[in-house]
Amino acid sequence: MNWQDFLLLEEKKAYYQTLFNFLKNEKNSGKEIYPCEALYFNALHLSPLEKIKVVILGQDPYHGEGQAHGLSFSVPDGVKVPPSLRNIYKELVHSIDGFQAPISGNLTHWAEQGVLLLNSVLTVEKSNAGSHAKQGWEIFTDNVIKQLNESKTDIIFLLWGSYAHKKGLFIDEKKHIILKSTHPSPLSAYRGFLGCGHFKEVNEILTKLDKTKINW
């Protein structure tokens, strides 16, 4: 099984067809949808199933113009680093020796190293946070996690915030590793995310598993 096979299976399911009819109708009514359709599955395209070592779960895409590009917490080069990602960089500076916070918020280089940057919902209407929740994307991303859980071992899942914690129900902790904290949002980062040490811990676990560390 690879992601292409997985997508072909999902496309045949009723929920998926209903979801894409919803997206088509939204576009036809003149609404602007982020990211563009070519980037809906960017996280899967950049992180092949066989290479995934770490999963970072987000909620839904950024809803500002030019921000979303299909990777959780990430923005394209040249776009201002969002507050949650600024806190992620703060935690990296704190826990990884020599880490310097980048000017860019583009996390493509993480994805290419086997870090699946997966949002629970993969599209959003411009300037309308959460607008595509409960339309079917949650079923799709639950199925992504179930596929990872069943077909792989020793994946490290980073679950930040209560929304991500709920996705943990699909993960067998006897086969995989789950690290939990509060969300990196400015509203909650100081209640457990900052100082969690997850990035350092991920690399320590990968070393024990005889896998290549992530170059954060």
mmCIF file of C-alpha atoms in Angstrom:
data_model
loop_
_atom_site.group_PDB
_atom_site.id
_atom_site.type_symbol
_atom_site.label_atom_id
_atom_site.label_comp_id
_atom_site.label_asym_id
_atom_site.label_seq_id
_atom_site.Cartn_x
_atom_site.Cartn_y
_atom_site.Cartn_z
ATOM 1 C CA MET A 1 0.000 0.000 0.000
ATOM 2 C CA ASN A 2 1.209 3.500 -0.854
ATOM 3 C CA TRP A 3 -0.642 6.816 -0.664
ATOM 4 C CA GLN A 4 -1.717 6.620 -4.296
ATOM 5 C CA ASP A 5 -3.385 3.254 -3.645
ATOM 6 C CA PHE A 6 -4.919 4.651 -0.462
ATOM 7 C CA LEU A 7 -6.377 7.649 -2.326
ATOM 8 C CA LEU A 8 -7.853 5.419 -5.012
ATOM 9 C CA LEU A 9 -9.647 3.396 -2.334
ATOM 10 C CA GLU A 10 -10.949 6.490 -0.531
ATOM 11 C CA GLU A 11 -12.196 8.085 -3.770
ATOM 12 C CA LYS A 12 -14.696 5.234 -4.190
ATOM 13 C CA LYS A 13 -16.322 5.831 -0.804
ATOM 14 C CA ALA A 14 -19.582 7.741 -0.413
ATOM 15 C CA TYR A 15 -18.254 10.201 2.190
ATOM 16 C CA TYR A 16 -15.397 11.216 -0.147
ATOM 17 C CA GLN A 17 -17.726 11.839 -3.079
ATOM 18 C CA THR A 18 -20.037 13.897 -0.845
ATOM 19 C CA LEU A 19 -17.044 15.901 0.389
ATOM 20 C CA PHE A 20 -15.817 16.717 -3.118
ATOM 21 C CA ASN A 21 -19.327 17.657 -4.225
ATOM 22 C CA PHE A 22 -19.398 20.086 -1.300
ATOM 23 C CA LEU A 23 -16.036 21.563 -2.367
ATOM 24 C CA LYS A 24 -17.207 21.852 -5.985
ATOM 25 C CA ASN A 25 -20.383 23.660 -4.909
ATOM 26 C CA GLU A 26 -18.414 26.024 -2.661
ATOM 27 C CA LYS A 27 -16.142 26.967 -5.565
ATOM 28 C CA ASN A 28 -19.059 27.321 -7.973
ATOM 29 C CA SER A 29 -20.725 29.745 -5.562
ATOM 30 C CA GLY A 30 -17.665 31.994 -5.798
ATOM 31 C CA LYS A 31 -16.036 31.157 -2.483
ATOM 32 C CA GLU A 32 -12.248 31.107 -2.288
ATOM 33 C CA ILE A 33 -10.891 27.832 -0.919
ATOM 34 C CA TYR A 34 -7.450 27.312 0.642
ATOM 35 C CA PRO A 35 -5.151 25.685 -0.244
ATOM 36 C CA CYS A 36 -5.536 25.294 -4.013
ATOM 37 C CA GLU A 37 -6.762 21.874 -5.125
ATOM 38 C CA ALA A 38 -3.299 20.801 -6.286
ATOM 39 C CA LEU A 39 -2.094 21.093 -2.659
ATOM 40 C CA TYR A 40 -4.954 19.325 -0.842
ATOM 41 C CA PHE A 41 -2.788 16.223 -0.401
ATOM 42 C CA ASN A 42 0.600 17.928 -0.251
ATOM 43 C CA ALA A 43 1.398 16.281 3.101
ATOM 44 C CA LEU A 44 0.952 12.819 1.573
ATOM 45 C CA HIS A 45 2.834 13.669 -1.616
ATOM 46 C CA LEU A 46 5.857 14.979 0.298
ATOM 47 C CA SER A 47 5.908 12.166 2.885
ATOM 48 C CA PRO A 48 5.589 8.738 1.205
ATOM 49 C CA LEU A 49 3.969 6.141 3.452
ATOM 50 C CA GLU A 50 7.062 3.958 3.599
ATOM 51 C CA LYS A 51 9.257 6.850 4.789
ATOM 52 C CA ILE A 52 7.074 8.244 7.592
ATOM 53 C CA LYS A 53 8.755 8.291 11.006
ATOM 54 C CA VAL A 54 6.903 11.125 12.757
ATOM 55 C CA VAL A 55 3.376 12.549 12.528
ATOM 56 C CA ILE A 56 2.457 16.091 13.637
ATOM 57 C CA LEU A 57 -1.296 16.655 13.699
ATOM 58 C CA GLY A 58 -2.866 20.040 13.128
ATOM 59 C CA GLN A 59 -6.510 21.104 12.988
ATOM 60 C CA ASP A 60 -7.414 22.950 9.776
ATOM 61 C CA PRO A 61 -5.485 25.053 7.241
ATOM 62 C CA TYR A 62 -4.617 28.704 7.752
ATOM 63 C CA HIS A 63 -7.414 30.813 6.279
ATOM 64 C CA GLY A 64 -5.398 33.901 5.281
ATOM 65 C CA GLU A 65 -4.435 34.538 1.681
ATOM 66 C CA GLY A 66 -1.224 32.775 0.650
ATOM 67 C CA GLN A 67 -0.754 30.939 3.960
ATOM 68 C CA ALA A 68 -2.019 27.376 3.445
ATOM 69 C CA HIS A 69 -0.004 24.949 1.343
ATOM 70 C CA GLY A 70 -1.180 21.574 2.596
ATOM 71 C CA LEU A 71 1.176 21.079 5.569
ATOM 72 C CA SER A 72 0.113 21.502 9.185
ATOM 73 C CA PHE A 73 1.634 24.559 10.926
ATOM 74 C CA SER A 74 3.644 25.435 7.786
ATOM 75 C CA VAL A 75 3.455 28.453 5.469
ATOM 76 C CA PRO A 76 5.240 29.092 2.148
ATOM 77 C CA ASP A 77 8.480 31.061 1.965
ATOM 78 C CA GLY A 78 7.926 34.793 2.209
ATOM 79 C CA VAL A 79 4.785 34.509 4.356
ATOM 80 C CA LYS A 80 4.915 35.834 7.928
ATOM 81 C CA VAL A 81 5.518 33.056 10.466
ATOM 82 C CA PRO A 82 2.195 32.428 12.294
ATOM 83 C CA PRO A 83 2.014 32.561 16.121
ATOM 84 C CA SER A 84 1.771 28.785 16.707
ATOM 85 C CA LEU A 85 4.798 28.159 14.505
ATOM 86 C CA ARG A 86 6.717 30.911 16.309
ATOM 87 C CA ASN A 87 6.138 28.960 19.525
ATOM 88 C CA ILE A 88 7.243 25.740 17.804
ATOM 89 C CA TYR A 89 10.468 27.511 16.864
ATOM 90 C CA LYS A 90 10.841 28.777 20.463
ATOM 91 C CA GLU A 91 10.596 25.210 21.733
ATOM 92 C CA LEU A 92 13.166 24.070 19.157
ATOM 93 C CA VAL A 93 15.577 26.819 20.231
ATOM 94 C CA HIS A 94 15.062 25.749 23.847
ATOM 95 C CA SER A 95 15.531 22.005 23.315
ATOM 96 C CA ILE A 96 17.839 21.493 20.313
ATOM 97 C CA ASP A 97 21.440 22.621 20.748
ATOM 98 C CA GLY A 98 22.460 25.171 18.130
ATOM 99 C CA PHE A 99 18.982 25.564 16.648
ATOM 100 C CA GLN A 100 18.277 29.054 15.326
ATOM 101 C CA ALA A 101 14.717 30.047 14.480
ATOM 102 C CA PRO A 102 14.425 30.369 10.684
ATOM 103 C CA ILE A 103 13.046 33.451 8.983
ATOM 104 C CA SER A 104 10.855 31.178 6.852
ATOM 105 C CA GLY A 105 7.882 29.197 8.136
ATOM 106 C CA ASN A 106 8.126 26.638 5.338
ATOM 107 C CA LEU A 107 8.378 23.149 6.874
ATOM 108 C CA THR A 108 8.683 21.247 3.583
ATOM 109 C CA HIS A 109 12.145 20.055 4.636
ATOM 110 C CA TRP A 110 10.553 18.297 7.637
ATOM 111 C CA ALA A 111 7.998 16.573 5.392
ATOM 112 C CA GLU A 112 10.757 15.379 3.064
ATOM 113 C CA GLN A 113 12.498 13.693 6.010
ATOM 114 C CA GLY A 114 9.459 11.590 6.906
ATOM 115 C CA VAL A 115 7.539 13.980 9.158
ATOM 116 C CA LEU A 116 3.888 13.817 8.094
ATOM 117 C CA LEU A 117 2.428 17.292 8.674
ATOM 118 C CA LEU A 118 -1.238 16.369 8.633
ATOM 119 C CA ASN A 119 -4.192 18.620 9.346
ATOM 120 C CA SER A 120 -7.440 16.968 10.430
ATOM 121 C CA VAL A 121 -9.361 19.072 7.881
ATOM 122 C CA LEU A 122 -7.572 19.752 4.589
ATOM 123 C CA THR A 123 -9.448 22.787 3.224
ATOM 124 C CA VAL A 124 -10.976 26.023 4.491
ATOM 125 C CA GLU A 125 -12.877 28.983 3.102
ATOM 126 C CA LYS A 126 -10.947 32.260 2.955
ATOM 127 C CA SER A 127 -11.186 34.211 6.241
ATOM 128 C CA ASN A 128 -13.536 31.618 7.768
ATOM 129 C CA ALA A 129 -11.702 29.364 10.214
ATOM 130 C CA GLY A 130 -13.186 25.913 10.668
ATOM 131 C CA SER A 131 -15.629 26.408 7.786
ATOM 132 C CA HIS A 132 -14.975 22.973 6.262
ATOM 133 C CA ALA A 133 -15.199 20.992 9.495
ATOM 134 C CA LYS A 134 -17.639 18.057 9.567
ATOM 135 C CA GLN A 135 -17.860 17.807 5.771
ATOM 136 C CA GLY A 136 -15.902 14.558 5.506
ATOM 137 C CA TRP A 137 -12.247 15.493 5.849
ATOM 138 C CA GLU A 138 -12.158 14.150 9.414
ATOM 139 C CA ILE A 139 -13.155 10.708 8.103
ATOM 140 C CA PHE A 140 -10.404 10.902 5.486
ATOM 141 C CA THR A 141 -7.679 11.865 7.981
ATOM 142 C CA ASP A 142 -8.921 9.310 10.523
ATOM 143 C CA ASN A 143 -8.422 6.748 7.766
ATOM 144 C CA VAL A 144 -4.909 8.077 7.086
ATOM 145 C CA ILE A 145 -4.055 7.531 10.763
ATOM 146 C CA LYS A 146 -5.671 4.076 10.763
ATOM 147 C CA GLN A 147 -3.600 3.144 7.695
ATOM 148 C CA LEU A 148 -0.411 4.305 9.409
ATOM 149 C CA ASN A 149 -1.347 2.473 12.593
ATOM 150 C CA GLU A 150 -2.023 -0.800 10.778
ATOM 151 C CA SER A 151 0.767 -0.833 8.208
ATOM 152 C CA LYS A 152 3.677 0.633 10.167
ATOM 153 C CA THR A 153 5.415 0.284 13.535
ATOM 154 C CA ASP A 154 7.320 2.715 15.753
ATOM 155 C CA ILE A 155 5.853 5.925 14.339
ATOM 156 C CA ILE A 156 6.153 8.843 16.757
ATOM 157 C CA PHE A 157 2.886 10.777 16.940
ATOM 158 C CA LEU A 158 3.047 14.332 18.309
ATOM 159 C CA LEU A 159 -0.425 15.214 19.568
ATOM 160 C CA TRP A 160 -0.675 18.831 20.642
ATOM 161 C CA GLY A 161 -3.943 20.029 22.142
ATOM 162 C CA SER A 162 -7.231 18.305 22.918
ATOM 163 C CA TYR A 163 -8.315 18.143 19.269
ATOM 164 C CA ALA A 164 -5.202 16.168 18.317
ATOM 165 C CA HIS A 165 -5.468 14.030 21.453
ATOM 166 C CA LYS A 166 -8.825 12.696 20.187
ATOM 167 C CA LYS A 167 -7.119 11.398 17.043
ATOM 168 C CA GLY A 168 -4.964 9.274 19.335
ATOM 169 C CA LEU A 169 -7.883 6.877 19.755
ATOM 170 C CA PHE A 170 -6.874 5.273 16.447
ATOM 171 C CA ILE A 171 -3.259 4.636 17.470
ATOM 172 C CA ASP A 172 -2.066 1.411 19.093
ATOM 173 C CA GLU A 173 0.416 2.482 21.764
ATOM 174 C CA LYS A 174 1.904 -1.018 21.794
ATOM 175 C CA LYS A 175 3.060 -0.473 18.188
ATOM 176 C CA HIS A 176 3.718 3.281 18.172
ATOM 177 C CA ILE A 177 4.891 6.136 20.392
ATOM 178 C CA ILE A 178 2.583 8.999 21.382
ATOM 179 C CA LEU A 179 3.884 12.278 22.826
ATOM 180 C CA LYS A 180 1.215 14.689 24.089
ATOM 181 C CA SER A 181 1.186 18.318 25.186
ATOM 182 C CA THR A 182 -0.978 21.403 24.964
ATOM 183 C CA HIS A 183 -1.306 23.173 21.618
ATOM 184 C CA PRO A 184 1.488 25.585 20.571
ATOM 185 C CA SER A 185 -1.057 28.375 20.114
ATOM 186 C CA PRO A 186 -0.311 31.517 22.195
ATOM 187 C CA LEU A 187 -3.498 30.692 24.126
ATOM 188 C CA SER A 188 -2.116 27.432 25.487
ATOM 189 C CA ALA A 189 1.617 27.088 24.728
ATOM 190 C CA TYR A 190 2.628 28.222 28.210
ATOM 191 C CA ARG A 191 0.495 25.503 29.820
ATOM 192 C CA GLY A 192 2.715 22.664 28.673
ATOM 193 C CA PHE A 193 3.922 22.964 25.084
ATOM 194 C CA LEU A 194 6.868 25.243 25.790
ATOM 195 C CA GLY A 195 9.341 23.074 27.653
ATOM 196 C CA CYS A 196 7.792 19.764 26.514
ATOM 197 C CA GLY A 197 11.062 18.666 24.912
ATOM 198 C CA HIS A 198 9.288 16.746 22.151
ATOM 199 C CA PHE A 199 11.733 17.571 19.364
ATOM 200 C CA LYS A 200 14.720 16.401 21.372
ATOM 201 C CA GLU A 201 12.788 13.319 22.521
ATOM 202 C CA VAL A 202 11.840 12.429 18.941
ATOM 203 C CA ASN A 203 15.478 12.343 17.905
ATOM 204 C CA GLU A 204 16.464 10.332 20.980
ATOM 205 C CA ILE A 205 13.774 7.747 20.146
ATOM 206 C CA LEU A 206 14.802 7.632 16.478
ATOM 207 C CA THR A 207 18.423 7.033 17.507
ATOM 208 C CA LYS A 208 17.337 4.131 19.756
ATOM 209 C CA LEU A 209 15.359 2.713 16.818
ATOM 210 C CA ASP A 210 18.459 2.995 14.620
ATOM 211 C CA LYS A 211 16.743 5.534 12.376
ATOM 212 C CA THR A 212 18.089 8.819 11.033
ATOM 213 C CA LYS A 213 17.341 11.793 13.271
ATOM 214 C CA ILE A 214 15.223 14.673 11.988
ATOM 215 C CA ASN A 215 17.176 17.774 11.021
ATOM 216 C CA TRP A 216 14.717 20.265 12.451
#
